[in-house]
Amino acid sequence: GTFTGGRKALLIDSTGGYVIKTPDYSAADNTQCRIVKGNIEADGSLNATVNTMYCCVRQEAPQYWMDDASEADRRKHLNELFDLPTYTIDKSHYEEHQGPHPVINEDLHVVASNYAGVSGKRLFINPNVFDRSSTRLSADSVRKYDYINHSAYTDIDSVVISVPAGYEVEARPKDVTIRGEFGTFRTSLQFTGDKLIYYRYLQQTAARYPPAEYTSLVKFYEQLYQSDNQRVVLVKKE
């Protein structure tokens, strides 16, 4: 767990005592893999099924909401889980798989009114429905101390959104690929057969960055933020 992994510990055996480091999970272990299948109606409302697999330390929070929270608190949490103006989760189901690499599968049914913007014959859709980066680091001061990222994790999102028939792409965000010391980030988008198909991959390792690298780190997080919050513009065919 996050409390016991990667800690200094005292190991005592017949030969004496030793200071050791407890094992911890890698970024590849701490995976959140989410599959979204949804439909957008002509009024902009979204109806979606969301299956999320939480692995290793990523399953700690879902495990609490599944086993320890009251039904009322769980319902309140689920309806505050996503950064959407208004939505309702009317169905939820969990399955737990215990072991050295524990996993929790979460199945949700989400209804969000006014998810897509509607203006005349155009639909404005953010294909990254549920996993947008909100990190924006301040760049208006001189950094004196290291920046420490304590979390190692991987996020994988696969989204398929069906839209009403008769639309074509008028404007779309570019695919993004970033590979560097701060992490790996990739996105891709297709529109085919009245379906938006979106893929997002983000992996970050736990690391300490010196002040000299802070400006580049600010740029990295800003690229993530901008990519995650771009929209596709679809226009009704004449």
XYZ file of N, CA and C in Angstrom, residues 14-114:
303
model
N 18.668 -14.001 12.637
C 19.609 -14.627 13.575
C 21.003 -14.017 13.509
N 21.308 -13.306 12.426
C 22.644 -12.718 12.289
C 22.707 -11.264 12.725
N 21.559 -10.665 13.016
C 21.564 -9.277 13.458
C 20.430 -8.481 12.860
N 20.574 -7.162 12.865
C 19.535 -6.272 12.355
C 20.026 -5.496 11.141
N 19.109 -5.223 10.209
C 19.466 -4.540 8.972
C 18.380 -3.529 8.629
N 18.797 -2.367 8.131
C 17.853 -1.400 7.591
C 17.622 -1.743 6.126
N 16.373 -1.962 5.748
C 16.018 -2.327 4.384
C 14.943 -1.378 3.860
N 14.679 -1.463 2.589
C 13.573 -0.733 1.971
C 12.494 -1.736 1.579
N 11.268 -1.485 2.013
C 10.181 -2.395 1.660
C 9.873 -2.277 0.162
N 9.346 -3.333 -0.439
C 9.012 -3.272 -1.868
C 7.922 -2.232 -2.134
N 7.905 -1.720 -3.345
C 6.788 -0.870 -3.769
C 6.482 -1.168 -5.230
N 5.313 -0.708 -5.668
C 4.862 -0.984 -7.018
C 5.413 0.051 -8.001
N 5.625 -0.382 -9.236
C 6.129 0.502 -10.286
C 4.978 1.256 -10.948
N 5.345 2.181 -11.828
C 4.326 2.905 -12.588
C 3.489 1.961 -13.441
N 4.116 0.908 -13.968
C 3.384 -0.071 -14.782
C 2.426 -0.909 -13.946
N 2.740 -1.090 -12.641
C 1.847 -1.838 -11.749
C 0.617 -1.017 -11.379
N 0.834 0.253 -11.064
C -0.239 1.127 -10.566
C -1.051 1.684 -11.732
N -1.834 0.800 -12.333
C -2.547 1.146 -13.562
C -4.022 1.412 -13.299
N -4.523 2.438 -13.977
C -5.965 2.681 -14.066
C -6.334 2.578 -15.536
N -7.080 1.551 -15.871
C -7.457 1.303 -17.262
C -8.969 1.474 -17.398
N -9.382 2.442 -18.207
C -10.807 2.799 -18.288
C -11.310 2.647 -19.721
N -12.450 1.988 -19.856
C -13.108 1.822 -21.156
C -14.481 2.485 -21.082
N -14.716 3.425 -21.994
C -15.972 4.175 -22.019
C -16.682 3.924 -23.340
N -17.950 3.553 -23.254
C -18.782 3.410 -24.442
C -20.027 4.255 -24.217
N -20.223 5.258 -25.091
C -21.317 6.191 -24.847
C -22.030 6.624 -26.114
N -23.174 7.260 -25.897
C -23.972 7.828 -26.981
C -24.295 9.275 -26.649
N -24.128 10.153 -27.633
C -24.527 11.553 -27.478
C -25.777 11.785 -28.318
N -26.779 12.343 -27.671
C -28.036 12.637 -28.361
C -27.978 14.015 -29.011
N -28.984 14.326 -29.811
C -29.016 15.601 -30.525
C -29.033 16.795 -29.586
N -29.557 16.607 -28.356
C -29.598 17.717 -27.394
C -28.295 17.861 -26.613
N -27.294 17.012 -26.906
C -26.003 17.104 -26.234
C -25.854 16.223 -25.016
N -26.880 15.487 -24.625
C -26.791 14.629 -23.441
C -25.959 13.380 -23.754
N -25.300 12.867 -22.726
C -24.431 11.695 -22.857
C -24.965 10.569 -21.995
N -25.015 9.390 -22.563
C -25.383 8.167 -21.857
C -24.223 7.199 -22.044
N -23.562 6.777 -20.938
C -22.326 6.012 -21.093
C -22.189 4.910 -20.054
N -21.573 3.803 -20.482
C -21.107 2.785 -19.553
C -19.610 2.983 -19.368
N -19.153 2.855 -18.120
C -17.757 3.127 -17.787
C -17.219 1.942 -16.989
N -16.274 1.223 -17.583
C -15.610 0.120 -16.882
C -14.187 0.546 -16.571
N -13.820 0.525 -15.285
C -12.480 0.930 -14.866
C -11.841 -0.186 -14.059
N -10.607 -0.536 -14.431
C -9.819 -1.511 -13.688
C -8.736 -0.764 -12.923
N -8.775 -0.862 -11.590
C -7.795 -0.216 -10.727
C -6.832 -1.277 -10.201
N -5.532 -1.065 -10.418
C -4.532 -2.063 -10.024
C -3.590 -1.514 -8.948
N -3.209 -2.389 -8.037
C -2.218 -2.110 -6.987
C -2.641 -0.900 -6.158
N -1.810 0.128 -5.995
C -2.203 1.216 -5.093
C -3.406 1.992 -5.623
N -3.684 1.885 -6.915
C -4.827 2.608 -7.473
C -6.151 2.044 -6.962
N -6.139 0.786 -6.444
C -7.387 0.195 -5.975
C -7.674 0.507 -4.504
N -6.763 1.243 -3.823
C -6.985 1.513 -2.403
C -8.244 2.352 -2.166
N -8.393 3.444 -2.933
C -9.570 4.297 -2.748
C -10.862 3.579 -3.144
N -10.939 2.929 -4.326
C -12.154 2.172 -4.644
C -12.467 1.088 -3.621
N -11.426 0.467 -3.060
C -11.655 -0.574 -2.052
C -12.354 -0.001 -0.830
N -11.950 1.210 -0.435
C -12.611 1.852 0.707
C -14.081 2.137 0.383
N -14.329 2.721 -0.787
C -15.708 3.072 -1.122
C -16.569 1.833 -1.322
N -15.948 0.721 -1.688
C -16.694 -0.516 -1.902
C -17.016 -1.218 -0.581
N -16.023 -1.279 0.339
C -16.163 -2.119 1.529
C -16.472 -1.357 2.819
N -15.991 -0.121 2.929
C -16.056 0.577 4.215
C -17.037 1.740 4.272
N -17.355 2.319 3.145
C -18.243 3.489 3.150
C -19.707 3.057 3.196
N -20.554 3.937 3.721
C -21.988 3.677 3.719
C -22.534 3.850 2.303
N -23.702 3.321 2.064
C -24.326 3.438 0.738
C -24.539 4.897 0.379
N -24.949 5.708 1.348
C -25.191 7.127 1.085
C -23.893 7.845 0.746
N -22.812 7.552 1.491
C -21.530 8.191 1.225
C -20.961 7.736 -0.115
N -21.141 6.456 -0.455
C -20.662 5.961 -1.745
C -21.389 6.657 -2.887
N -22.694 6.792 -2.761
C -23.477 7.454 -3.807
C -23.039 8.913 -3.963
N -22.809 9.591 -2.833
C -22.353 10.984 -2.880
C -20.985 11.072 -3.551
N -20.081 10.160 -3.197
C -18.746 10.154 -3.795
C -18.808 9.944 -5.299
N -19.599 8.971 -5.743
C -19.669 8.670 -7.166
C -20.197 9.851 -7.969
N -21.109 10.592 -7.384
C -21.669 11.737 -8.099
C -20.834 13.000 -7.937
N -19.640 12.854 -7.330
C -18.644 13.935 -7.304
C -17.318 13.463 -7.903
N -17.309 12.256 -8.465
C -16.078 11.625 -8.920
C -15.518 12.272 -10.176
N -16.372 12.682 -11.098
C -15.932 13.176 -12.395
C -16.107 14.683 -12.504
N -15.222 15.293 -13.281
C -15.244 16.746 -13.466
C -16.197 17.103 -14.600
N -17.489 16.932 -14.311
C -18.540 17.270 -15.256
C -19.502 18.233 -14.576
N -20.074 19.177 -15.331
C -20.981 20.154 -14.716
C -22.157 19.503 -14.002
N -22.757 18.524 -14.648
C -23.884 17.828 -14.030
C -23.985 16.421 -14.616
N -24.141 15.430 -13.739
C -24.290 14.059 -14.187
C -24.880 13.237 -13.055
N -25.338 12.042 -13.413
C -25.888 11.111 -12.439
C -25.357 9.714 -12.730
N -24.952 9.008 -11.673
C -24.595 7.602 -11.785
C -25.745 6.799 -11.193
N -26.465 6.086 -12.054
C -27.648 5.367 -11.570
C -27.400 3.876 -11.352
N -26.228 3.373 -11.789
C -25.877 1.974 -11.543
C -24.386 1.878 -11.251
N -24.019 1.038 -10.272
C -22.605 0.805 -9.970
C -22.431 -0.636 -9.496
N -21.289 -1.210 -9.870
C -20.993 -2.594 -9.480
C -19.481 -2.739 -9.343
N -19.036 -3.502 -8.311
C -17.613 -3.688 -8.058
C -17.284 -5.173 -7.939
N -16.100 -5.525 -8.405
C -15.556 -6.865 -8.201
C -14.109 -6.728 -7.742
N -13.756 -7.478 -6.701
C -12.419 -7.391 -6.118
C -11.651 -8.680 -6.385
N -10.380 -8.530 -6.770
C -9.495 -9.666 -7.003
C -8.258 -9.468 -6.143
N -8.176 -10.229 -5.056
C -7.082 -10.074 -4.115
C -5.840 -10.822 -4.589
N -4.677 -10.435 -4.041
C -3.428 -11.077 -4.396
C -2.274 -10.109 -4.300
N -1.065 -10.534 -4.692
C 0.104 -9.649 -4.633
C -0.058 -8.383 -5.467
N -0.847 -8.464 -6.542
C -1.177 -7.299 -7.370
C -2.708 -7.172 -7.393
N -3.278 -6.599 -6.328
C -4.742 -6.566 -6.206
C -5.386 -5.697 -7.275
N -6.614 -6.068 -7.632
C -7.362 -5.377 -8.681
C -8.805 -5.196 -8.236
N -9.374 -4.047 -8.552
C -10.812 -3.834 -8.405
C -11.358 -3.368 -9.741
N -12.421 -4.034 -10.201
C -13.139 -3.621 -11.401
C -14.397 -2.860 -10.997
N -14.586 -1.722 -11.617
C -15.733 -0.861 -11.321
C -16.546 -0.669 -12.598
N -17.836 -0.948 -12.515
C -18.747 -0.733 -13.643
C -19.777 0.325 -13.254
N -19.864 1.364 -14.055
C -20.788 2.468 -13.783
C -21.645 2.753 -15.012
N -22.848 3.244 -14.764
C -23.681 3.799 -15.837
C -23.894 5.272 -15.534
N -23.472 6.117 -16.485
C -23.440 7.563 -16.265
C -24.356 8.253 -17.267
N -25.167 9.166 -16.763
C -26.000 10.017 -17.613
C -25.632 11.464 -17.332
N -25.219 12.201 -18.387
C -24.788 13.597 -18.228
C -25.554 14.470 -19.220
N -26.389 15.340 -18.698
C -27.110 16.263 -19.575
C -26.162 17.369 -20.026
N -26.381 17.862 -21.240
C -25.597 18.987 -21.776
C -24.097 18.705 -21.801
